[in-house]
Amino acid sequence: MISDLKQFESAIRATYSKLKNIRLYYTVLLILLVTCEVYGIWWIVIQRDNEMIVEIAGGRIILPIDAASFLGVVSAALVLFFLTGLYSCKIKAPNNYIVRCNAGLQPFNISYDSALGKLVCSEKVE
């Protein structure tokens, strides 16, 4: 029985670790998209220029895309990010994984402590 619990504990730990890595990846992607959106809005509103020019080491680089097109592509990517369910599936769902595991383990007086990474028995199991 103890070996089964150890296998179950390692399976929960491995799944939670994978979900945390996936959540981190998609959170970084979302932050990148929002940053690009803010940059595009700033470029159009503050710079009041439709041509995107970047100065690197004193040289000017004219990007082959105008600011309105850039903003449109980033806005479409953000809308698709939410409409396809990536936010709810990849960012919100991993937060609920431990709660669902603990709800399933509750009838057995066992819970999973994500801080410790171990199964915790509320009563002594013989």
Steps between C-alpha positions, in 0.01 A plus 500: 500500500784739583666440162172582325476827691860586411430433131185711518691777676774500235238504222329803656836672548606434138169618355499814716858577397409467129196721546708766677750505213223526241334777700829690516551468122152629415519775762821627341331483159203701631729760658692530172178553304371762743837678496497507119143632507594781737809577290288520182247729665780716639662520158181620331373730777822650639731486199217582258693323231386205295852394401683296762863606528736347752834659585772253593856617568442831326365336184138517393313187402167540325284198570316358197165531677308812586372559853132450413569159346715402796224601739241311295702177500571518873135582577385203292747274682370620838138445399581151372691425821183552701243371248679167447497439874875507551463732799247284682662170401870577537515777761196456726462121498836413663396707803198273547689170463598465867150603612347227280754243623424584861125477435553151358723395789275641773289181543823314584606764760802587285600831347789616285715782636653678200747690720644175635432298186364215710174326584386583851271268696263671739458181704743218557466234230568144608 
